[in-house]
XYZ file of C-alpha atoms in Angstrom:
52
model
C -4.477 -37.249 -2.418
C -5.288 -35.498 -5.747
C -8.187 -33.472 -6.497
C -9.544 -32.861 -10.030
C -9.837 -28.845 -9.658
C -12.127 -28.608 -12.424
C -14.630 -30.545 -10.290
C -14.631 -28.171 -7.160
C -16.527 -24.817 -7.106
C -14.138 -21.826 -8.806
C -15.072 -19.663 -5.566
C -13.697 -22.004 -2.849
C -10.353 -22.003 -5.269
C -10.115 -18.585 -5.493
C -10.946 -18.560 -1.032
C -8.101 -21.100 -0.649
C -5.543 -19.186 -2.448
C -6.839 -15.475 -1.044
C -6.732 -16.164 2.386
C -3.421 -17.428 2.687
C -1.953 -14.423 0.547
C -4.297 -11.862 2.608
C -2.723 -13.310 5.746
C 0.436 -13.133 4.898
C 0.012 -9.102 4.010
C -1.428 -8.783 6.918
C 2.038 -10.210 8.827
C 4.357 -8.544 6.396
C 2.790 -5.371 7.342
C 3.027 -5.369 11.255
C 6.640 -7.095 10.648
C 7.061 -3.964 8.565
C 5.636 -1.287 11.201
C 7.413 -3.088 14.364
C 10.678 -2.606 12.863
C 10.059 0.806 11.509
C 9.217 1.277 15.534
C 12.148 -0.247 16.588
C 14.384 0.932 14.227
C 13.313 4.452 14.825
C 14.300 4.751 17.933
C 17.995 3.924 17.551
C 18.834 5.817 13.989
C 16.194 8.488 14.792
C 12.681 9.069 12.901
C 14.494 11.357 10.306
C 17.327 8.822 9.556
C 15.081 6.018 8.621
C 13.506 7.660 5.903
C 16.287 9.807 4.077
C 17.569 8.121 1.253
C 20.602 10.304 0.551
């Protein structure tokens, strides 16, 4: 099923994509925190963020 975009509303485009990419975000950040937490406790807090 095709859709002819330049039929549709330009908002409810712009909602479809935004969500989606908002969500995601939203999932890479407490994938991001969680193993900050977990890998925190094993290397120790000042190990996971030295660079040298």
């Amino acid at each position: 099923m095709t859709r002819n975009m330049s039929e549709v509303n330009p908002i409810k485009i712009l909602i479809g994509f935004t969500i989606p990419m908002i969500l995601e975000n939203i999932f890479q950040q407490i994938y991001n925190t969680t193993y900050a937490i977990i890998v925190g406790k094993y290397i120790g807090e000042n190990d996971l963020y030295d660079n040298q």
